[in-house]
Short mmCIF file of C-alpha atoms (C1' of nucleotides) in Angstrom, two decimals:
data_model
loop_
_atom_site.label_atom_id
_atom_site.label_comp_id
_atom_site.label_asym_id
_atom_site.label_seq_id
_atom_site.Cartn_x
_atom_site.Cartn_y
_atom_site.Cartn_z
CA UNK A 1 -15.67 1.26 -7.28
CA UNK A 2 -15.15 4.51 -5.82
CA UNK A 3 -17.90 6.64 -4.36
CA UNK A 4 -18.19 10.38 -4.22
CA UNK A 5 -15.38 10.54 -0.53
CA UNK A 6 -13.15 8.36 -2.29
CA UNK A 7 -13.01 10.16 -5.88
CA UNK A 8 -12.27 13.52 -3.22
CA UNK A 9 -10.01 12.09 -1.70
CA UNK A 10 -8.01 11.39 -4.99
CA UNK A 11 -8.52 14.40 -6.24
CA UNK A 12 -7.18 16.71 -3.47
CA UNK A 13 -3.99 14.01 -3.33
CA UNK A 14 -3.85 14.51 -6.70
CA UNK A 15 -3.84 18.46 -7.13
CA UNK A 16 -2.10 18.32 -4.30
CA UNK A 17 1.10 16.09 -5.49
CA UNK A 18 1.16 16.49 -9.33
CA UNK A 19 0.29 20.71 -9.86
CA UNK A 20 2.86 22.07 -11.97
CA UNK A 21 4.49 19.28 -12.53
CA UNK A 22 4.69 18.72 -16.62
CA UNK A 23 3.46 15.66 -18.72
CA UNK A 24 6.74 14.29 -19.99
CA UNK A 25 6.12 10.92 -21.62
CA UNK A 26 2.58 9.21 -22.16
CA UNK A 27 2.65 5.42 -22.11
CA UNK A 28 0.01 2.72 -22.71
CA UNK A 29 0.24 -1.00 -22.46
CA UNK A 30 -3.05 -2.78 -23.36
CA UNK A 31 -6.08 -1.52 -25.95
CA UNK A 32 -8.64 -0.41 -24.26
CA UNK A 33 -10.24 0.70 -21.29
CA UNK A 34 -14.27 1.61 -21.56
CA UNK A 35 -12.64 4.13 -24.17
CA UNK A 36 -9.71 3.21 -26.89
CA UNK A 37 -6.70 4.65 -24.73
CA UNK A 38 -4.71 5.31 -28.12
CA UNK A 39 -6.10 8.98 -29.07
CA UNK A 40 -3.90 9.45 -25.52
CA UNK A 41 -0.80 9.37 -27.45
CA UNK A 42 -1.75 11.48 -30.56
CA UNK A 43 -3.86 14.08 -28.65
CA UNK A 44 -0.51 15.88 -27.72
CA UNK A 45 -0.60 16.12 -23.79
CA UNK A 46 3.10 15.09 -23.95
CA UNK A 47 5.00 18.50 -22.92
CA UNK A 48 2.22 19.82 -21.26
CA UNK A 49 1.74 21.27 -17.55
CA UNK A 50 -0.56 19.95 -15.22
CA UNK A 51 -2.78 23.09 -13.75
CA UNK A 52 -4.75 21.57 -11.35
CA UNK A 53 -7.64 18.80 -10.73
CA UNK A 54 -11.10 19.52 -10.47
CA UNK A 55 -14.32 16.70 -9.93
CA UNK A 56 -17.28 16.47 -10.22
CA UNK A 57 -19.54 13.26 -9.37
CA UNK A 58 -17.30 11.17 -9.83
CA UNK A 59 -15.17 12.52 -12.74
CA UNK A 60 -12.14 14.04 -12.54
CA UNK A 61 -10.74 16.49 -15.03
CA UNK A 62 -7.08 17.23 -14.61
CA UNK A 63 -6.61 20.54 -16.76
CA UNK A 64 -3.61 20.59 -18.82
CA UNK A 65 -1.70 23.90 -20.30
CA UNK A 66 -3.16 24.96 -23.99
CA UNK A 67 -6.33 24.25 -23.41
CA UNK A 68 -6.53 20.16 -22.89
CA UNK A 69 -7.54 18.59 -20.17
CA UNK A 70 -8.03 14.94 -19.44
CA UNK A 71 -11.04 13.19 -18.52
CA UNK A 72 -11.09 10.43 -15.81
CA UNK A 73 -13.79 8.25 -14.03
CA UNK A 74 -12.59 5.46 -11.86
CA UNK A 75 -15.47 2.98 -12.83
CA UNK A 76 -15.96 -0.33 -10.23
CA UNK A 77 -12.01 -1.00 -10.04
CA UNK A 78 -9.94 2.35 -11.44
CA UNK A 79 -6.78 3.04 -8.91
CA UNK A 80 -4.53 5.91 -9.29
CA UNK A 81 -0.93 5.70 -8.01
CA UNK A 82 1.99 8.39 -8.12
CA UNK A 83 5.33 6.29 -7.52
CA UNK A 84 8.68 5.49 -9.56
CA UNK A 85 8.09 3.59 -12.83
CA UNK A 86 10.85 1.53 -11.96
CA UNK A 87 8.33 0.18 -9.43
CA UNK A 88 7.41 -3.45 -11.86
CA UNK A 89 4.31 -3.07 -13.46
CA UNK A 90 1.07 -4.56 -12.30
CA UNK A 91 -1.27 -6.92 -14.60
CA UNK A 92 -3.85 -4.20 -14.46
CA UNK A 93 -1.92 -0.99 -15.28
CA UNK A 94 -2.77 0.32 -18.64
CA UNK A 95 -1.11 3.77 -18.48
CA UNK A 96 1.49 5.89 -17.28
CA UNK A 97 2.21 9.36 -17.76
CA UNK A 98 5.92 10.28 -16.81
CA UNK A 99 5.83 13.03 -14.77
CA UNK A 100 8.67 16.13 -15.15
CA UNK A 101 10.04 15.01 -11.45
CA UNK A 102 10.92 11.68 -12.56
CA UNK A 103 7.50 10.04 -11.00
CA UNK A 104 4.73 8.35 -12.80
CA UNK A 105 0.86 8.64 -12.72
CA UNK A 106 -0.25 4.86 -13.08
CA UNK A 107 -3.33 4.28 -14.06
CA UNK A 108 -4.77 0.67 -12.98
CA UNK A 109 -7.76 -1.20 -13.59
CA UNK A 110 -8.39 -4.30 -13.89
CA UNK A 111 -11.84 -4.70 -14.69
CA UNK A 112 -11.64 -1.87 -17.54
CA UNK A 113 -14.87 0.16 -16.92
CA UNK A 114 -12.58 3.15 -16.25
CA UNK A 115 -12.25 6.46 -18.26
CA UNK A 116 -9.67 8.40 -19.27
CA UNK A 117 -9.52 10.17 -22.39
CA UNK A 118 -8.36 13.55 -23.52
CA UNK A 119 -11.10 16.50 -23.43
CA UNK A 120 -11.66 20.02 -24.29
CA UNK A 121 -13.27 21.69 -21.30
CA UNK A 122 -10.86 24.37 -20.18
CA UNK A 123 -11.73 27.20 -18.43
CA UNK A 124 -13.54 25.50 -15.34
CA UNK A 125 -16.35 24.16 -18.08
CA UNK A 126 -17.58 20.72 -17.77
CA UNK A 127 -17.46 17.42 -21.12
CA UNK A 128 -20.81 17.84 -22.41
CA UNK A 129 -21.04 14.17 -21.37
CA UNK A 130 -21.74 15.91 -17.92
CA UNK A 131 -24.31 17.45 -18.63
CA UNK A 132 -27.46 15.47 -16.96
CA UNK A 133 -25.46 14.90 -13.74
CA UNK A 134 -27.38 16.30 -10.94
CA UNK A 135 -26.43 18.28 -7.59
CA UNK A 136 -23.26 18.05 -5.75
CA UNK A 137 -24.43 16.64 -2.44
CA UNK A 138 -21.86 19.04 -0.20
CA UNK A 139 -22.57 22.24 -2.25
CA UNK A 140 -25.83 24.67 -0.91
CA UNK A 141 -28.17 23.38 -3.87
CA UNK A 142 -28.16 20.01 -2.01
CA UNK A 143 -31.20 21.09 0.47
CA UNK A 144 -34.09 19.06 2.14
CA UNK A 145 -36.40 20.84 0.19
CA UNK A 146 -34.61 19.75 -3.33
CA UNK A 147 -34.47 16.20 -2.13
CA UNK A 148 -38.05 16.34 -1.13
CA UNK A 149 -39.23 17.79 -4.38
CA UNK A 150 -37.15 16.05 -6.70
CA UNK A 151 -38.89 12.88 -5.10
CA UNK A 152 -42.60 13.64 -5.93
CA UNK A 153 -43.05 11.44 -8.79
CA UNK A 154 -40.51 8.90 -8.44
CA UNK A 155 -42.45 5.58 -7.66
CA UNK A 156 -39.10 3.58 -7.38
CA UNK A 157 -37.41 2.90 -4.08
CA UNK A 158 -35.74 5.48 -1.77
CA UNK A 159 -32.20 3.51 -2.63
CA UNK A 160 -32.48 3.79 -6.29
CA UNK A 161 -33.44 6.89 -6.26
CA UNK A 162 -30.63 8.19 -3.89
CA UNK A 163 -28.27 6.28 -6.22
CA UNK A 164 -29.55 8.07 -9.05
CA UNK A 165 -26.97 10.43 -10.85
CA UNK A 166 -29.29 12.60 -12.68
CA UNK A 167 -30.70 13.80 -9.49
CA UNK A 168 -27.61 14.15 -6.81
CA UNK A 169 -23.97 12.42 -7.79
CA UNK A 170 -21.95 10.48 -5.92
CA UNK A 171 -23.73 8.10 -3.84
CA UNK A 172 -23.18 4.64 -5.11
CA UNK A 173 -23.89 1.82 -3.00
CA UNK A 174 -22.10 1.70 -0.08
CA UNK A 175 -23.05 5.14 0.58
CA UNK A 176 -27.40 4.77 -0.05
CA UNK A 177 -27.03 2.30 3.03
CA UNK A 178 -25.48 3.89 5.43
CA UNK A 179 -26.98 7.17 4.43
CA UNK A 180 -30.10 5.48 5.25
CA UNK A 181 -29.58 3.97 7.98
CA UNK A 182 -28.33 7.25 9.54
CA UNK A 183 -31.58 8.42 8.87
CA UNK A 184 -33.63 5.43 9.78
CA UNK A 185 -35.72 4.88 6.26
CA UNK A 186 -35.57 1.54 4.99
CA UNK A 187 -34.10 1.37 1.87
CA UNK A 188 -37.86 -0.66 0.69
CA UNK A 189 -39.85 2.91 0.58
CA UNK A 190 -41.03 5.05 -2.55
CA UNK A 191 -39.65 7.85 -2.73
CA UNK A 192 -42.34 9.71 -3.66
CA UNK A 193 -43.73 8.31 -0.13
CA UNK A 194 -41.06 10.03 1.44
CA UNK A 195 -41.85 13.12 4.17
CA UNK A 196 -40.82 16.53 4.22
CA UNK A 197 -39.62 15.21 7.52
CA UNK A 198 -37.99 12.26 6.15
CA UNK A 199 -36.21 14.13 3.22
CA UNK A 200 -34.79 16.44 5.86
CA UNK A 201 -33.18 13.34 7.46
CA UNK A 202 -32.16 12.17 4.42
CA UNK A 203 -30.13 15.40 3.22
CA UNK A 204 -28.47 15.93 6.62
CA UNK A 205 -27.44 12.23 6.43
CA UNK A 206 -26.24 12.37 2.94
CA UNK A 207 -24.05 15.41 3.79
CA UNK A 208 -22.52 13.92 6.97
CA UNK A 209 -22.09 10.77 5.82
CA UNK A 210 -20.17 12.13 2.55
CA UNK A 211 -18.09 14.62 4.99
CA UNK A 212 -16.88 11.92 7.36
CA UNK A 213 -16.04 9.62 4.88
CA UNK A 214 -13.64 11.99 3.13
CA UNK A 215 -12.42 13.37 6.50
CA UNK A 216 -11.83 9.44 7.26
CA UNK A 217 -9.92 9.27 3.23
CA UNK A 218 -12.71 6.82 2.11
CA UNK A 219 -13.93 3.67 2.04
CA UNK A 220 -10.90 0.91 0.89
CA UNK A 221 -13.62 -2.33 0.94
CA UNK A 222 -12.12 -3.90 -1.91
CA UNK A 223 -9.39 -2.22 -4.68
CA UNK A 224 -9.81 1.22 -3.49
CA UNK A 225 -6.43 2.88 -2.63
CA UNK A 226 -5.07 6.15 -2.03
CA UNK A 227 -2.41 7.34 -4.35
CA UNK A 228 0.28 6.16 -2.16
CA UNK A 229 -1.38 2.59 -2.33
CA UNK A 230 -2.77 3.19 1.79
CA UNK A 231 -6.08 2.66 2.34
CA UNK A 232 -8.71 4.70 3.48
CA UNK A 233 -10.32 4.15 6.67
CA UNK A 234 -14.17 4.64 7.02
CA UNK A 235 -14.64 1.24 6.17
CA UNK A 236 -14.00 0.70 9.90
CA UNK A 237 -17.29 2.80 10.51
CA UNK A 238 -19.50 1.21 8.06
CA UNK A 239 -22.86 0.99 10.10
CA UNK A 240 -24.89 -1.29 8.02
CA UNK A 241 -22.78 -1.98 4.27
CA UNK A 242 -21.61 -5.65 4.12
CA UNK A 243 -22.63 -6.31 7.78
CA UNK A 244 -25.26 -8.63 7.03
CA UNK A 245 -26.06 -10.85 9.41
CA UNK A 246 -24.48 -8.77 12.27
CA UNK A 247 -25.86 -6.90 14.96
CA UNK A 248 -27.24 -3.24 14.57
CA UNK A 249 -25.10 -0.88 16.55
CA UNK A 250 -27.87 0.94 17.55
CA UNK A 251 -30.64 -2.08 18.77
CA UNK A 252 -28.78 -5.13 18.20
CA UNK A 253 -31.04 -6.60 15.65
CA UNK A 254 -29.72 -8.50 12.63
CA UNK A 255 -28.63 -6.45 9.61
CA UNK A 256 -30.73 -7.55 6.90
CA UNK A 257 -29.30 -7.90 3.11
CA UNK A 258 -31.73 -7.70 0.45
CA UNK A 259 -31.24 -7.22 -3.68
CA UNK A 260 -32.85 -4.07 -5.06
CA UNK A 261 -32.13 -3.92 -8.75
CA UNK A 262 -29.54 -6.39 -8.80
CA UNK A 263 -27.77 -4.56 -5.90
CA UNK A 264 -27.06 -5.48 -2.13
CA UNK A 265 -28.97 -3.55 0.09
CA UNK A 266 -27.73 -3.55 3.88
CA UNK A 267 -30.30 -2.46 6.61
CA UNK A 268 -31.70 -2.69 10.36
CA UNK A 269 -35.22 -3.88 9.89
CA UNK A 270 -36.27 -2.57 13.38
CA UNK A 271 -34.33 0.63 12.93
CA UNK A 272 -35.33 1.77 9.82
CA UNK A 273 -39.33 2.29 8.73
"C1'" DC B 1 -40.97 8.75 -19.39
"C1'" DG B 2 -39.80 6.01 -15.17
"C1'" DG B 3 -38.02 1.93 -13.66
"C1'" DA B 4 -36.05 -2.74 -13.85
"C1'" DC B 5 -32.40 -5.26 -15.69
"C1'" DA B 6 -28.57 -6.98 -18.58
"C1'" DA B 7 -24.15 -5.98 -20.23
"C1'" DC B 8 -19.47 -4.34 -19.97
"C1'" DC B 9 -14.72 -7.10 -17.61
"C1'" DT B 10 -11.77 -9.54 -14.36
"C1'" DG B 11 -10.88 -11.73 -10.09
"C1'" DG B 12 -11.93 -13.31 -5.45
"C1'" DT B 13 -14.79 -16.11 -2.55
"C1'" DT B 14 -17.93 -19.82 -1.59
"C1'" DG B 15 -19.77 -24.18 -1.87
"C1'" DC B 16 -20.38 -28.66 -3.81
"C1'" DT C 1 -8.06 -30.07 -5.73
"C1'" DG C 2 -11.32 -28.71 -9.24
"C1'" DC C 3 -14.77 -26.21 -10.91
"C1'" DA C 4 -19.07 -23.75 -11.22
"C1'" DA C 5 -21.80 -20.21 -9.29
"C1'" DC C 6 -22.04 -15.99 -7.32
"C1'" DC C 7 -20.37 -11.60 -5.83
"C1'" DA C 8 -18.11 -6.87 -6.38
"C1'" DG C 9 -18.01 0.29 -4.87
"C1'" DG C 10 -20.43 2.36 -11.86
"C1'" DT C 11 -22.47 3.58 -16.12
"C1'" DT C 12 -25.08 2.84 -20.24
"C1'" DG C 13 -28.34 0.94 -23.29
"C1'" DT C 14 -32.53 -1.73 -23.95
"C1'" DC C 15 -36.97 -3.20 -23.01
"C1'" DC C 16 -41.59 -2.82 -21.02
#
DNA sequence: CGGACAACCTGGTTGC
DNA sequence: TGCAACCAGGTTGTCC
């Protein structure tokens, strides 16, 4: 579900609202996300303090006291709420932790591709599962040149490749299309057809897209929500994503929507060459 | 190896 | 109203 803006905009809300604050009571109500939620229980993060919440792509580690942290990837449908556990339980809620202030982190998701599991990664290191995750798209390694070189060779489309976590994290779907239309390259190109000029484009567009979208808290097009339950707001200035049919804001033409691996693509045909 | 695609799971929307 | 088909923001494994 969530895309690199929204899993940062969780993130801060989380460090934000539950540093400090101790695990006091870990509770799960149905078997299984992606991951069998019971080694939760046993793994001992009952007692512990929360230190703070760190991402990357879009995991999340929350860092525990002794050493334990917590692993946690939204998937398609994951939401993340901090409110009373008095508050009834939803269908899709599988866990809570009980929080030392007398909240609860509930984790909800209804269509189970989500992660969270217990991990030992202290010290600012990373799951090994990590590992072949590529650059972070707002940190100085994302460059023109790195997009542009890590294209040469790649014979599949411009979209797939931008979605592509192994070589930058955090764009999903919503994001490729507007990232290309920002930069007016339709999401049909190689990417090894791509110019130095083009790549440019392309990195300047990835990194202002990503940066408005988390000043904006995120896209809410279908479950996301923030961890007060409000919704985020750069759905509003989608440019091309689920406007099919619509006219381009920039030339009036129709948005086009195409499939590209199974995907909707969105896209200006005029705009974008 | 790169790339296309199915599978994982549930629910909402669309269309007959 | 009923029901089937299709769609959905991610990741992983399989096949060619």
């Amino acid at each position: 579900m969530p895309e690199l803006p929204e899993v940062e905009t969780v993130k801060r809300a989380l460090d934000a609202r539950v540093c400090g604050l101790d695990i006091v009571k870990v509770e799960t109500f149905s078997p299984a996300m992606r991951t069998s939620l019971a080694p939760l229980s046993a793994a001992g993060l009952e007692g512990r303090r929360i230190l703070g919440v760190r991402r990357r792509g879009r995991y999340m580690v929350m860092d525990l006291a002794g050493g334990k942290s917590l692993l946690m990837h939204l998937g398609m449908s994951g939401v993340l709420r901090v409110e009373p556990p008095s508050v009834p339980r939803r269908k899709h809620e599988h866990i809570f932790f009980h929080l030392s202030d007398g909240s609860a982190l509930r984790f909800e998701c209804t269509r189970r591709f989500s992660i969270c599991e217990p991990c030992d990664c202290a010290g600012g290191c990373w799951p090994s599962a990590l590992d072949k995750l590529g650059v972070e798209p707002l940190s100085e390694d994302f460059t023109a040149d790195y997009l542009f070189g890590a294209s040469r060779g790649h014979t599949g489309n411009i979209k797939n490749f931008l979605m592509d976590n192994s070589i930058v994290v955090g764009v999903g779907n919503i994001y490729a299309a507007e990232t290309l239309f920002t930069a007016g390259v339709s999401p049909l190109r190689r990417a090894c057809d791509l110019t130095s000029a083009e790549a440019e484009k392309l990195a300047v567009a990835v990194r202002a897209t990503l940066e408005a979208a988390i000043r904006a808290g995120g896209s809410s097009i279908r479950d996301y929500r923030h961890l007060d339950g409000s919704e985020g707001s750069f759905s509003l200035q989608l440019k091309a994503y689920g406007r099919a049919g619509e006219p381009c804001p920039v030339c009036g033409t129709a948005i086009a929507r195409i499939t590209q691996s199974g995907r909707s693509s969105y896209y200006c045909p005029k705009c974008q060459k």
